[in-house]
Amino acid sequence: MGRINNIWYYFSRHKYLITIVIGMVLVGVVDENSVRSLVMLNMRLSERKAELQSYEDQFERDSIRLHNFEASLKGVETIARERYKMKRADEDVFVLSTEKNAGTDEE
């Protein structure tokens, strides 16, 4: 019985400190809006910002390229020849590949 009285005395004497510590643990670790989740969200936000920056850079490059292609008929011909492998009537087109089994039908 003396041991329980000692524990009760300790808790009653430090009740505010114990309440603050438990509250800090709940807010810092367990809660939905905890510090841990805040750090995780900030990490995801920085990843998304980097991804957004790469998309903006790609958009800028593609916009400049599209503008250059639209400015001349030669640009349209370049797109057709590079991307769609189109050819003129008086020429042959050879497609080179660096893949190992590009010419075989083993699949």
PDB file of C-alpha atoms in Angstrom:
ATOM      1  CA  MET A   1       0.000   0.000   0.000  1.00  0.00           C
ATOM      2  CA  GLY A   2       2.919   2.322   0.643  1.00  0.00           C
ATOM      3  CA  ARG A   3       4.154   1.921  -2.933  1.00  0.00           C
ATOM      4  CA  ILE A   4       0.785   2.968  -4.399  1.00  0.00           C
ATOM      5  CA  ASN A   5       0.735   5.994  -2.110  1.00  0.00           C
ATOM      6  CA  ASN A   6       4.212   6.990  -3.331  1.00  0.00           C
ATOM      7  CA  ILE A   7       3.122   6.710  -6.984  1.00  0.00           C
ATOM      8  CA  TRP A   8      -0.082   8.637  -6.289  1.00  0.00           C
ATOM      9  CA  TYR A   9       1.881  11.326  -4.457  1.00  0.00           C
ATOM     10  CA  TYR A  10       4.334  11.625  -7.404  1.00  0.00           C
ATOM     11  CA  PHE A  11       1.498  11.934  -9.945  1.00  0.00           C
ATOM     12  CA  SER A  12      -0.435  14.443  -7.839  1.00  0.00           C
ATOM     13  CA  ARG A  13       2.684  16.537  -7.313  1.00  0.00           C
ATOM     14  CA  HIS A  14       3.698  16.568 -11.042  1.00  0.00           C
ATOM     15  CA  LYS A  15       0.259  16.397 -12.683  1.00  0.00           C
ATOM     16  CA  TYR A  16       0.781  19.480 -14.838  1.00  0.00           C
ATOM     17  CA  LEU A  17       4.172  18.310 -16.073  1.00  0.00           C
ATOM     18  CA  ILE A  18       2.797  14.853 -16.896  1.00  0.00           C
ATOM     19  CA  THR A  19      -0.183  16.386 -18.719  1.00  0.00           C
ATOM     20  CA  ILE A  20       2.104  18.634 -20.776  1.00  0.00           C
ATOM     21  CA  VAL A  21       4.415  15.739 -21.692  1.00  0.00           C
ATOM     22  CA  ILE A  22       1.502  13.506 -22.748  1.00  0.00           C
ATOM     23  CA  GLY A  23       0.007  16.376 -24.758  1.00  0.00           C
ATOM     24  CA  MET A  24       3.317  17.028 -26.516  1.00  0.00           C
ATOM     25  CA  VAL A  25       3.641  13.346 -27.400  1.00  0.00           C
ATOM     26  CA  LEU A  26       0.104  13.284 -28.777  1.00  0.00           C
ATOM     27  CA  VAL A  27       0.589  16.456 -30.820  1.00  0.00           C
ATOM     28  CA  GLY A  28       4.094  15.584 -31.945  1.00  0.00           C
ATOM     29  CA  VAL A  29       3.694  11.963 -32.965  1.00  0.00           C
ATOM     30  CA  VAL A  30       0.186  10.526 -32.806  1.00  0.00           C
ATOM     31  CA  ASP A  31      -2.120  13.307 -33.980  1.00  0.00           C
ATOM     32  CA  GLU A  32      -3.269  13.673 -37.595  1.00  0.00           C
ATOM     33  CA  ASN A  33      -1.659  17.128 -37.711  1.00  0.00           C
ATOM     34  CA  SER A  34       1.523  16.040 -35.954  1.00  0.00           C
ATOM     35  CA  VAL A  35       5.016  17.325 -36.524  1.00  0.00           C
ATOM     36  CA  ARG A  36       5.916  14.023 -38.188  1.00  0.00           C
ATOM     37  CA  SER A  37       3.116  14.352 -40.742  1.00  0.00           C
ATOM     38  CA  LEU A  38       4.084  17.986 -41.314  1.00  0.00           C
ATOM     39  CA  VAL A  39       7.641  16.938 -42.159  1.00  0.00           C
ATOM     40  CA  MET A  40       6.360  14.215 -44.503  1.00  0.00           C
ATOM     41  CA  LEU A  41       4.053  16.679 -46.253  1.00  0.00           C
ATOM     42  CA  ASN A  42       6.890  19.175 -46.677  1.00  0.00           C
ATOM     43  CA  MET A  43       9.056  16.451 -48.244  1.00  0.00           C
ATOM     44  CA  ARG A  44       6.285  15.532 -50.681  1.00  0.00           C
ATOM     45  CA  LEU A  45       5.741  19.211 -51.462  1.00  0.00           C
ATOM     46  CA  SER A  46       9.409  19.704 -52.347  1.00  0.00           C
ATOM     47  CA  GLU A  47       9.277  16.627 -54.609  1.00  0.00           C
ATOM     48  CA  ARG A  48       6.179  17.987 -56.357  1.00  0.00           C
ATOM     49  CA  LYS A  49       7.819  21.398 -56.806  1.00  0.00           C
ATOM     50  CA  ALA A  50      10.847  19.761 -58.444  1.00  0.00           C
ATOM     51  CA  GLU A  51       8.533  17.746 -60.692  1.00  0.00           C
ATOM     52  CA  LEU A  52       6.577  20.877 -61.588  1.00  0.00           C
ATOM     53  CA  GLN A  53       9.802  22.708 -62.431  1.00  0.00           C
ATOM     54  CA  SER A  54      10.871  19.900 -64.778  1.00  0.00           C
ATOM     55  CA  TYR A  55       7.470  20.006 -66.507  1.00  0.00           C
ATOM     56  CA  GLU A  56       7.707  23.784 -66.859  1.00  0.00           C
ATOM     57  CA  ASP A  57      11.183  23.463 -68.393  1.00  0.00           C
ATOM     58  CA  GLN A  58       9.934  20.807 -70.804  1.00  0.00           C
ATOM     59  CA  PHE A  59       6.938  22.987 -71.698  1.00  0.00           C
ATOM     60  CA  GLU A  60       9.236  25.934 -72.385  1.00  0.00           C
ATOM     61  CA  ARG A  61      11.495  23.858 -74.659  1.00  0.00           C
ATOM     62  CA  ASP A  62       8.535  22.376 -76.512  1.00  0.00           C
ATOM     63  CA  SER A  63       6.876  25.768 -76.909  1.00  0.00           C
ATOM     64  CA  ILE A  64      10.000  27.239 -78.477  1.00  0.00           C
ATOM     65  CA  ARG A  65      10.364  24.220 -80.737  1.00  0.00           C
ATOM     66  CA  LEU A  66       6.703  24.376 -81.763  1.00  0.00           C
ATOM     67  CA  HIS A  67       6.976  28.069 -82.517  1.00  0.00           C
ATOM     68  CA  ASN A  68      10.046  27.431 -84.692  1.00  0.00           C
ATOM     69  CA  PHE A  69       8.266  24.643 -86.537  1.00  0.00           C
ATOM     70  CA  GLU A  70       5.123  26.660 -87.098  1.00  0.00           C
ATOM     71  CA  ALA A  71       7.145  29.567 -88.423  1.00  0.00           C
ATOM     72  CA  SER A  72       8.258  27.675 -91.513  1.00  0.00           C
ATOM     73  CA  LEU A  73       7.103  24.871 -93.755  1.00  0.00           C
ATOM     74  CA  LYS A  74      10.516  23.301 -93.301  1.00  0.00           C
ATOM     75  CA  GLY A  75       9.638  22.760 -89.640  1.00  0.00           C
ATOM     76  CA  VAL A  76       6.523  20.772 -90.512  1.00  0.00           C
ATOM     77  CA  GLU A  77       8.587  18.647 -92.866  1.00  0.00           C
ATOM     78  CA  THR A  78      11.165  18.093 -90.133  1.00  0.00           C
ATOM     79  CA  ILE A  79       8.503  16.872 -87.691  1.00  0.00           C
ATOM     80  CA  ALA A  80       7.013  14.537 -90.288  1.00  0.00           C
ATOM     81  CA  ARG A  81      10.389  13.096 -91.196  1.00  0.00           C
ATOM     82  CA  GLU A  82      11.741  12.693 -87.641  1.00  0.00           C
ATOM     83  CA  ARG A  83       8.695  11.626 -85.704  1.00  0.00           C
ATOM     84  CA  TYR A  84       6.539   9.823 -88.271  1.00  0.00           C
ATOM     85  CA  LYS A  85       9.343   8.556 -90.518  1.00  0.00           C
ATOM     86  CA  MET A  86       7.748   9.992 -93.650  1.00  0.00           C
ATOM     87  CA  LYS A  87       9.765  10.308 -96.826  1.00  0.00           C
ATOM     88  CA  ARG A  88       9.764  12.104-100.107  1.00  0.00           C
ATOM     89  CA  ALA A  89       8.729  10.252-103.242  1.00  0.00           C
ATOM     90  CA  ASP A  90      12.269  10.067-104.591  1.00  0.00           C
ATOM     91  CA  GLU A  91      14.116   8.771-101.507  1.00  0.00           C
ATOM     92  CA  ASP A  92      14.435   5.720 -99.272  1.00  0.00           C
ATOM     93  CA  VAL A  93      14.421   5.824 -95.464  1.00  0.00           C
ATOM     94  CA  PHE A  94      16.459   3.429 -93.340  1.00  0.00           C
ATOM     95  CA  VAL A  95      15.584   3.141 -89.642  1.00  0.00           C
ATOM     96  CA  LEU A  96      18.563   2.173 -87.495  1.00  0.00           C
ATOM     97  CA  SER A  97      18.047   0.663 -84.069  1.00  0.00           C
ATOM     98  CA  THR A  98      20.481   0.069 -81.223  1.00  0.00           C
ATOM     99  CA  GLU A  99      18.389  -2.681 -79.598  1.00  0.00           C
ATOM    100  CA  LYS A 100      19.924  -6.166 -79.569  1.00  0.00           C
ATOM    101  CA  ASN A 101      17.062  -8.168 -81.107  1.00  0.00           C
ATOM    102  CA  ALA A 102      15.542  -5.423 -83.238  1.00  0.00           C
ATOM    103  CA  GLY A 103      15.333  -7.517 -86.430  1.00  0.00           C
ATOM    104  CA  THR A 104      14.204 -10.831 -84.949  1.00  0.00           C
ATOM    105  CA  ASP A 105      10.694 -12.012 -84.184  1.00  0.00           C
ATOM    106  CA  GLU A 106      11.430 -14.282 -81.224  1.00  0.00           C
ATOM    107  CA  GLU A 107       8.633 -12.976 -78.998  1.00  0.00           C
TER     108      GLU A 107
END
